[in-house]
Coordinates of C-alpha atoms in Angstrom, one line a residue:
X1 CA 33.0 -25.6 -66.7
X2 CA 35.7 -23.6 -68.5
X3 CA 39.2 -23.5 -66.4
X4 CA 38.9 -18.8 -65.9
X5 CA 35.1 -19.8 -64.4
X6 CA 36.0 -22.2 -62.0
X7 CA 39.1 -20.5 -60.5
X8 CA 36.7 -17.6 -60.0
X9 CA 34.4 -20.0 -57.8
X10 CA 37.6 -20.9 -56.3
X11 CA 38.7 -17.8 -55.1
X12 CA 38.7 -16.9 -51.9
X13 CA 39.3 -13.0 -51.9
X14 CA 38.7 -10.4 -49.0
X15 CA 38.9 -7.1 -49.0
X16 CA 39.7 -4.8 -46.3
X17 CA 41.9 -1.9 -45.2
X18 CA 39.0 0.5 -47.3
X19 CA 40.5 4.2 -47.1
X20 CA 39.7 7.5 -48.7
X21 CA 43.1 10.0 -49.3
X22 CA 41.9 13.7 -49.9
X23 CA 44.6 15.4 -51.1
X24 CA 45.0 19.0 -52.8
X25 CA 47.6 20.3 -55.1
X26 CA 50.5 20.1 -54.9
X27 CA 51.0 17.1 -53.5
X28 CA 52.9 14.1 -54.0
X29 CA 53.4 10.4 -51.7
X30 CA 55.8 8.2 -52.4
X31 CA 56.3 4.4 -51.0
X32 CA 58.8 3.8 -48.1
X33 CA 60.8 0.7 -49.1
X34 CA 60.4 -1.3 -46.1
X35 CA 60.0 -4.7 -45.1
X36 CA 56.5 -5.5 -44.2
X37 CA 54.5 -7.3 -41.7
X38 CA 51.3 -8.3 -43.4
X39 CA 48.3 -7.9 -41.1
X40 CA 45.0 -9.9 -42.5
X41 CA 41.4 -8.7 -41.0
X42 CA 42.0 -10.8 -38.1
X43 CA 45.4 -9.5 -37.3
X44 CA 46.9 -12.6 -38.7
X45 CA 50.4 -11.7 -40.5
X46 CA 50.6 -12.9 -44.0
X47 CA 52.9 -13.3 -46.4
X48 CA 53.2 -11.1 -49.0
X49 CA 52.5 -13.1 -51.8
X50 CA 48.9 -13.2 -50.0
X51 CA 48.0 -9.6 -50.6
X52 CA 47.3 -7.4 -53.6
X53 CA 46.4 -3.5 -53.2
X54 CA 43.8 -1.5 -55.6
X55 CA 43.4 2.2 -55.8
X56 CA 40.9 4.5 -57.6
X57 CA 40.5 7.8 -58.3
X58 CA 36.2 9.1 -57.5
X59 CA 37.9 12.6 -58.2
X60 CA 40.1 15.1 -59.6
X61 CA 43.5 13.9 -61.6
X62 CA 47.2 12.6 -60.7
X63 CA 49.8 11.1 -62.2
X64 CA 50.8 7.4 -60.9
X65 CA 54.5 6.3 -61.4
X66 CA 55.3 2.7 -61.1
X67 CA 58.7 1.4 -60.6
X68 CA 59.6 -0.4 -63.8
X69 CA 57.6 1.8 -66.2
X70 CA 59.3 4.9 -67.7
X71 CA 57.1 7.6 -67.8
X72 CA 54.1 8.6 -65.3
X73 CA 51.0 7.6 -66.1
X74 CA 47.7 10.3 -66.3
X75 CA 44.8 9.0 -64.1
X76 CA 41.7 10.9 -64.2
X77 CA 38.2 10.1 -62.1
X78 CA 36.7 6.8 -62.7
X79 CA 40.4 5.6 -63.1
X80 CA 41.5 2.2 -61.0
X81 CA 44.7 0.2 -60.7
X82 CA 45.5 -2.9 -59.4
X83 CA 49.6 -4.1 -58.0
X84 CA 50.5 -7.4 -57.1
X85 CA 54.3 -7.9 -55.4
X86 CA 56.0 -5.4 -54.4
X87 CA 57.4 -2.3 -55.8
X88 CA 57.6 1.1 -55.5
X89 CA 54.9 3.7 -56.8
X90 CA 54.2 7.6 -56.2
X91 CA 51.0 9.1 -56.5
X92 CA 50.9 13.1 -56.7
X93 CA 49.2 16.4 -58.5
X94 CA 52.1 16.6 -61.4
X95 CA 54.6 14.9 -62.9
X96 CA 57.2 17.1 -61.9
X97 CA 56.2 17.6 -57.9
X98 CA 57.9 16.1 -55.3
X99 CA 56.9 13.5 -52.9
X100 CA 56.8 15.8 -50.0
X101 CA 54.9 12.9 -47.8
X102 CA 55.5 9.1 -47.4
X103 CA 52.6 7.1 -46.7
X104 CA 54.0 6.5 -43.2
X105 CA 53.7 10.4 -42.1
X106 CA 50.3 10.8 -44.1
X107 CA 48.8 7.2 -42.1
X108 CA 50.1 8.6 -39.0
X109 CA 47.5 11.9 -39.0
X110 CA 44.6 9.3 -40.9
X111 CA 41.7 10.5 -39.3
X112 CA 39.3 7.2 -38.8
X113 CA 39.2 6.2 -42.5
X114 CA 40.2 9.8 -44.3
X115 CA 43.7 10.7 -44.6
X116 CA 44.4 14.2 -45.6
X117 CA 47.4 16.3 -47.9
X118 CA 48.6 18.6 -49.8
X119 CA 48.6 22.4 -50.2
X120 CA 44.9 23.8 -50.0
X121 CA 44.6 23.7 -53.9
X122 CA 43.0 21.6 -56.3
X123 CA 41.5 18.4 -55.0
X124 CA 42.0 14.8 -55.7
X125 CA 40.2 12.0 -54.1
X126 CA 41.4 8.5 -53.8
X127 CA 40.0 5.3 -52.3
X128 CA 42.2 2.4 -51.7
X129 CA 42.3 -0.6 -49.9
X130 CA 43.9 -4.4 -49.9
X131 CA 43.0 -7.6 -50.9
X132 CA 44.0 -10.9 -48.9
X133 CA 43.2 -14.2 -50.6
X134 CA 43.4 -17.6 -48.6
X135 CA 45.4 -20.8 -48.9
X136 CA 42.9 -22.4 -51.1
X137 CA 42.8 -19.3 -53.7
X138 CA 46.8 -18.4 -54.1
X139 CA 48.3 -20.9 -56.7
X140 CA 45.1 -19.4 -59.0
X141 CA 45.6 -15.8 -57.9
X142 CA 49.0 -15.7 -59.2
X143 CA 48.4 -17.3 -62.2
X144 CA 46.2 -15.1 -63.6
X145 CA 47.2 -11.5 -61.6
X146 CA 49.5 -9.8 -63.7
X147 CA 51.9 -7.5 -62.0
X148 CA 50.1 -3.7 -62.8
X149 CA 46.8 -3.6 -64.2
X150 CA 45.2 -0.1 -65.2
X151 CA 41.7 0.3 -66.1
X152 CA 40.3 3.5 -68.0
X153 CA 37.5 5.0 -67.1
X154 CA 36.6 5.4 -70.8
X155 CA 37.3 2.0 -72.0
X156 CA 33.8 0.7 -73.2
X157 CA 34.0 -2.6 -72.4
X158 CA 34.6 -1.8 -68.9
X159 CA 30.9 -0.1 -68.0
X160 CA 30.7 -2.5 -65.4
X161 CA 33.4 -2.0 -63.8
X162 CA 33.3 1.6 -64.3
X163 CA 29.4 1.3 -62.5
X164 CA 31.3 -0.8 -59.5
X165 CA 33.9 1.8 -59.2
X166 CA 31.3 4.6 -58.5
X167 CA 29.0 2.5 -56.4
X168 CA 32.5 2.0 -54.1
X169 CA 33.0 5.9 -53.9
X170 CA 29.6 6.9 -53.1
X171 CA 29.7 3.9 -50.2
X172 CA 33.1 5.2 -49.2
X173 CA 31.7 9.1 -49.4
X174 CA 28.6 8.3 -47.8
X175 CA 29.7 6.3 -44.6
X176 CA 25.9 5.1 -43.9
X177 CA 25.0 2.3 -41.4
X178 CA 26.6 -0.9 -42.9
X179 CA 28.6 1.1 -45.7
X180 CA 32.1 -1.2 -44.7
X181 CA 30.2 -4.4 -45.7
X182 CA 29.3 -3.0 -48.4
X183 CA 32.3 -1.0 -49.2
X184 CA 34.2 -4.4 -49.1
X185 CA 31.6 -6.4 -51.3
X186 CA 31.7 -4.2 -54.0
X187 CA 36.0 -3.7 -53.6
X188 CA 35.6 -8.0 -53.9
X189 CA 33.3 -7.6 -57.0
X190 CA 36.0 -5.0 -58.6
X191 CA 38.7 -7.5 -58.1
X192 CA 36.8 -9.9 -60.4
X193 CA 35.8 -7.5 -62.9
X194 CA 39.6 -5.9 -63.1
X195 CA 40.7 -9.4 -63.6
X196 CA 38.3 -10.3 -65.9
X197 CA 38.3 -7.3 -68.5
X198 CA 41.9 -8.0 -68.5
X199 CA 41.4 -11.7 -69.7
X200 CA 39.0 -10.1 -72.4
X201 CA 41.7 -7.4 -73.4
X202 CA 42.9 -10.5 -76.0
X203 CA 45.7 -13.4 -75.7
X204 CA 48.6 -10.8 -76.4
X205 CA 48.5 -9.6 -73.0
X206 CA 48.6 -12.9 -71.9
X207 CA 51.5 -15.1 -70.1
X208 CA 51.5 -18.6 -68.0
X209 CA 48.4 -19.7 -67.3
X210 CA 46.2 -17.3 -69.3
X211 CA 48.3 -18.0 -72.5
X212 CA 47.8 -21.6 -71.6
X213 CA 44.2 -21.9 -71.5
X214 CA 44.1 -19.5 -75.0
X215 CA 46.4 -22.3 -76.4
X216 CA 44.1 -24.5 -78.6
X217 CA 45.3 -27.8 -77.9
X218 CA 46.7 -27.0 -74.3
X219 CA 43.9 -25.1 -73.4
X220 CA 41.3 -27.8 -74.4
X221 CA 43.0 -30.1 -71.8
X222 CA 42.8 -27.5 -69.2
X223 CA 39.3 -27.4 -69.7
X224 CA 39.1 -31.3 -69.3
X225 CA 40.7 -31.2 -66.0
X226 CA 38.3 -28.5 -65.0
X227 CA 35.6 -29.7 -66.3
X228 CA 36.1 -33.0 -65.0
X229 CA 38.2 -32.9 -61.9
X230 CA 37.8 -36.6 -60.1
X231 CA 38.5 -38.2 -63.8
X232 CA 41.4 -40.2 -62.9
X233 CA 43.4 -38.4 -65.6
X234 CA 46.7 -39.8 -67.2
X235 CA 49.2 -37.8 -69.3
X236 CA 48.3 -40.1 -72.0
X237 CA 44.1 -39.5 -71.8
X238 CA 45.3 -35.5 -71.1
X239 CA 47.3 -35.8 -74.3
X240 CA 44.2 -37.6 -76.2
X241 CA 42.4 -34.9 -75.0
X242 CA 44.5 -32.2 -76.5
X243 CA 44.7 -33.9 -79.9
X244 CA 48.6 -34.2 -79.1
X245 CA 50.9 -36.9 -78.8
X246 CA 51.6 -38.1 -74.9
X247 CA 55.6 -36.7 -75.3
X248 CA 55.0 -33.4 -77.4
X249 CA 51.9 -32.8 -75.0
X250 CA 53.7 -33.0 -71.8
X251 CA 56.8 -31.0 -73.3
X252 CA 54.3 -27.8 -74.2
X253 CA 52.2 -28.7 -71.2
X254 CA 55.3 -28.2 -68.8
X255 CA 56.8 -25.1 -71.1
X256 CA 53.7 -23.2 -70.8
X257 CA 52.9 -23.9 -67.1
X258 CA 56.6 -24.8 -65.6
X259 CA 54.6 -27.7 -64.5
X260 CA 53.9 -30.9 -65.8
X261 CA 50.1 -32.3 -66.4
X262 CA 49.7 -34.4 -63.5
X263 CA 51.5 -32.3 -60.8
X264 CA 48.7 -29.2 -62.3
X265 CA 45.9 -32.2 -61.9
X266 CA 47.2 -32.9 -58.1
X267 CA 47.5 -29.3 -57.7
X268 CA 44.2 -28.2 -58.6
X269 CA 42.6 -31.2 -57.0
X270 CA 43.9 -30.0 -53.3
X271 CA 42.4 -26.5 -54.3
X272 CA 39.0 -27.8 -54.9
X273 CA 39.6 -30.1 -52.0
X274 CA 40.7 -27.4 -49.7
X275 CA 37.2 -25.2 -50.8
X276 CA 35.0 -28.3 -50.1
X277 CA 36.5 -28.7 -46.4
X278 CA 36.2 -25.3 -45.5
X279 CA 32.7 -25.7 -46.0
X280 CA 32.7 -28.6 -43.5
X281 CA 29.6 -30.1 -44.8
X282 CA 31.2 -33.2 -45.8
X283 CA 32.9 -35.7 -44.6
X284 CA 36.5 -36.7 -45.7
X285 CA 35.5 -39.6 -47.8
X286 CA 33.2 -38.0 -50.1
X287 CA 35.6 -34.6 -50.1
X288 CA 38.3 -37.7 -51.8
X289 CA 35.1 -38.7 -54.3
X290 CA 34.6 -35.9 -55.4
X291 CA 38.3 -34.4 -56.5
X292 CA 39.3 -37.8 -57.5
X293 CA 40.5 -40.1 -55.0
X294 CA 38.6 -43.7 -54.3
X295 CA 40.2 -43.6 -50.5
X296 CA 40.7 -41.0 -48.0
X297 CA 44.2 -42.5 -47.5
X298 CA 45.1 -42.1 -51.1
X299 CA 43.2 -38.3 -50.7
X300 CA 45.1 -37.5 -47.3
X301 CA 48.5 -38.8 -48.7
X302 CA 48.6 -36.3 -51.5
X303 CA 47.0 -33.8 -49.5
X304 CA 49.5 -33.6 -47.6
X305 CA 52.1 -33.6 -49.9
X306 CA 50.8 -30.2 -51.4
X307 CA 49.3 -28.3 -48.7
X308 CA 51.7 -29.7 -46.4
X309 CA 49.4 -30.9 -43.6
X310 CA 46.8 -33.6 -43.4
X311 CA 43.1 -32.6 -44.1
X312 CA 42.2 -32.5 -40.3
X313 CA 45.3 -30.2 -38.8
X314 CA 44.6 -28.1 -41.9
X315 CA 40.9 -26.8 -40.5
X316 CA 42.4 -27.4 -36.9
X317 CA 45.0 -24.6 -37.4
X318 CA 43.5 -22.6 -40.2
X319 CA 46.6 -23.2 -42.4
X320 CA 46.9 -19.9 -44.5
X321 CA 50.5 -19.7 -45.4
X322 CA 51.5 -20.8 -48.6
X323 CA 55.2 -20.8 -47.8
X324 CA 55.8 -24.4 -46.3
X325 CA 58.5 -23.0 -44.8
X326 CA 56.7 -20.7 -43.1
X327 CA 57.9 -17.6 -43.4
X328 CA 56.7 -14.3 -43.2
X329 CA 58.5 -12.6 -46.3
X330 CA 60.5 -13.1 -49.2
X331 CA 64.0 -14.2 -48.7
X332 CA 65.3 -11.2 -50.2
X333 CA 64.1 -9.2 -47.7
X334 CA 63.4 -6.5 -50.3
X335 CA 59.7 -6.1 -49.4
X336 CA 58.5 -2.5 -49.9
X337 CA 55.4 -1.2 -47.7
X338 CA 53.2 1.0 -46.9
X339 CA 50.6 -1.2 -45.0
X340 CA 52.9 -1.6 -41.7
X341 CA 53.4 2.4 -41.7
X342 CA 49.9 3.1 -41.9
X343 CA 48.9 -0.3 -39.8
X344 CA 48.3 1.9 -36.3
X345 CA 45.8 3.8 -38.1
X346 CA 44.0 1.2 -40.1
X347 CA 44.7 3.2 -43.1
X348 CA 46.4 1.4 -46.3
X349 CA 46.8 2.3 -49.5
X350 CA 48.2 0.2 -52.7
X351 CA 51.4 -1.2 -51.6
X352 CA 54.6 -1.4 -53.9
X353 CA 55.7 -4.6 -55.3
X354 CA 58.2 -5.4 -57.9
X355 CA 57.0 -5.1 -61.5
X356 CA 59.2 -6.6 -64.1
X357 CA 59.9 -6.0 -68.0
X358 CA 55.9 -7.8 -68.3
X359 CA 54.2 -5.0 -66.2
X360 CA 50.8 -3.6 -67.8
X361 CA 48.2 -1.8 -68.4
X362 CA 45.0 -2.1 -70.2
X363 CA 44.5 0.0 -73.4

């Protein structure tokens, strides 16, 4: 199994939150920078480093500017972007109107699952919505979710996704019996696809993980540990593996990943582990078989050590949070929101999060 297909089976990704913004020209929203209480489907909080926020335009045009990117970017229908962390954004008619709304005032008149704005001219339509992802699918999730991700609706190798895109308007236009399921099915499929056409957009846009597994000799161990997770791997059969000597191996191992092999191996290992007890179809000892361990006590041991809590109080308490220390936002405090604004109304729309120098879109 290649390393990109089995963190895909590993993911754990759920969508919810599933709005529609109406707005007509002129208009313009801009993010409230905010620190924000993350609320999952089951009114859990989060932290933020479990969420990521799409939007998607089923009609008209806008302009989209993104803190950390120069100029405003043109979206027209079929158009879809994807954050992850925090930073601020603003959506509006032209590039030139002013944010007369913040997401705040527009949740707070949200109408069940439409929000309205603007001035009565030309319309826009926008469905939006979050994505939480578990315990057992972060580490993956932010090694291959870039900060800003833009798909064209005229990029040819994104039909799918463009088909996926107007399946999720229509649901979200429609609002037939069962249309939320299936609203947030298809806004978990275009998760994947975003993701995956931008793996296919070539190595160049690539960093971390992605440029790791695209690295010929690095990547070809990668694929051995995921191909072949309860192999009791050493940095030396890793190396062999990667056609590399154990010490230059483990250097560009550990420079490409800020990792070294066997803490990746152990890493990996708990995720598969955590996805196989979740299931709760097997009992501990085989759960240790089969990511590697010969005894539950060598399994629960390391278990422990990455997740933090032994196998059993980890499916007692539902253990979601990926900060060991527990807490509920960065320590910076600097955690821009919408979702808590628009919280008492069930609507959301993408949040901001920080984009740095690497931010980007597709061509």
């Amino acid at each position: 199994m290649d390393p990109i297909t089995d963190i895909f089976r590993t993911m754990h990704v759920t969508a919810f939150g599933l709005h529609r913004l109406e707005a007509t020209a002129p208009w313009g929203i801009k993010q409230e920078n905010q620190i924000e209480e993350k609320v999952t489907p089951s009114d859990k909080k989060m932290p933020p480093t479990d969420l990521a926020h799409f939007a998607m335009l089923s009609r008209g045009n806008c302009w989209l500017s993104v803190e950390g990117i120069p100029e405003p970017i043109p979206l027209t229908g079929g158009d879809c972007f994807l954050l992850a962390k925090g930073t601020s954004i603003v959506l509006r008619d032209r590039p030139r109107t002013r944010p007369m709304w913040s997401f705040r005032e527009i949740g707070a008149k949200a109408n069940g699952n439409v929000a309205l704005c603007g001035g009565g001219g030309a319309p826009t339509t926008i469905v939006c919505g979050s994505l939480s992802f578990d315990r057992a699918s972060l580490r993956p999730i932010t090694q291959l979710l870039p900060n800003f991700i833009l798909m064209k609706a005229d990029q040819a190798r994104t039909l799918a996704l463009h088909t996926t895109v107007q399946a999720l308007a229509s649901e979200m236009e429609e609002q037939a019996p069962g249309s939320e399921v299936v609203a947030s099915r298809l806004a978990e499929v275009l998760f994947i696809q975003v993701l995956r056409a931008h793996i296919a957009s070539g190595p160049e846009h690539n960093k971390g993980w992605l440029r790791a597994i695209f690295d010929p000799q690095i990547g070809a161990a990668l694929s051995a540990i995921h191909d072949r997770v309860n192999t009791p791997w050493t940095v030396e059969s890793l190396a062999e593996a990667a056609g590399m000597s154990r010490s230059a191996f483990a250097a560009r191992f550990k420079e490409l990943l800020g990792q070294t092999p066997l803490e990746y191996v152990t890493e990996w290992r708990m995720q598969k582990a955590i996805q196989l007890l979740e299931r709760r179809d097997k009992k501990l000892p085989e759960v240790a078989r089969l990511v590697g361990y010969e005894s539950d006590a060598a399994f629960s041991k390391a278990f422990k050590r990455v997740v933090r809590a032994n196998p059993g109080e980890y499916l007692r308490r539902g253990l979601k949070d990926p900060d060991p220390t527990g807490a509920d936002h960065d320590q910076s405090g600097n955690r821009a929101s919408i979702g808590r604004s628009l919280s008492s109304k069930g609507f959301r729309i993408p949040a901001a999060m920080p984009t740095s120098k690497t931010s980007r879109y597709l061509p």
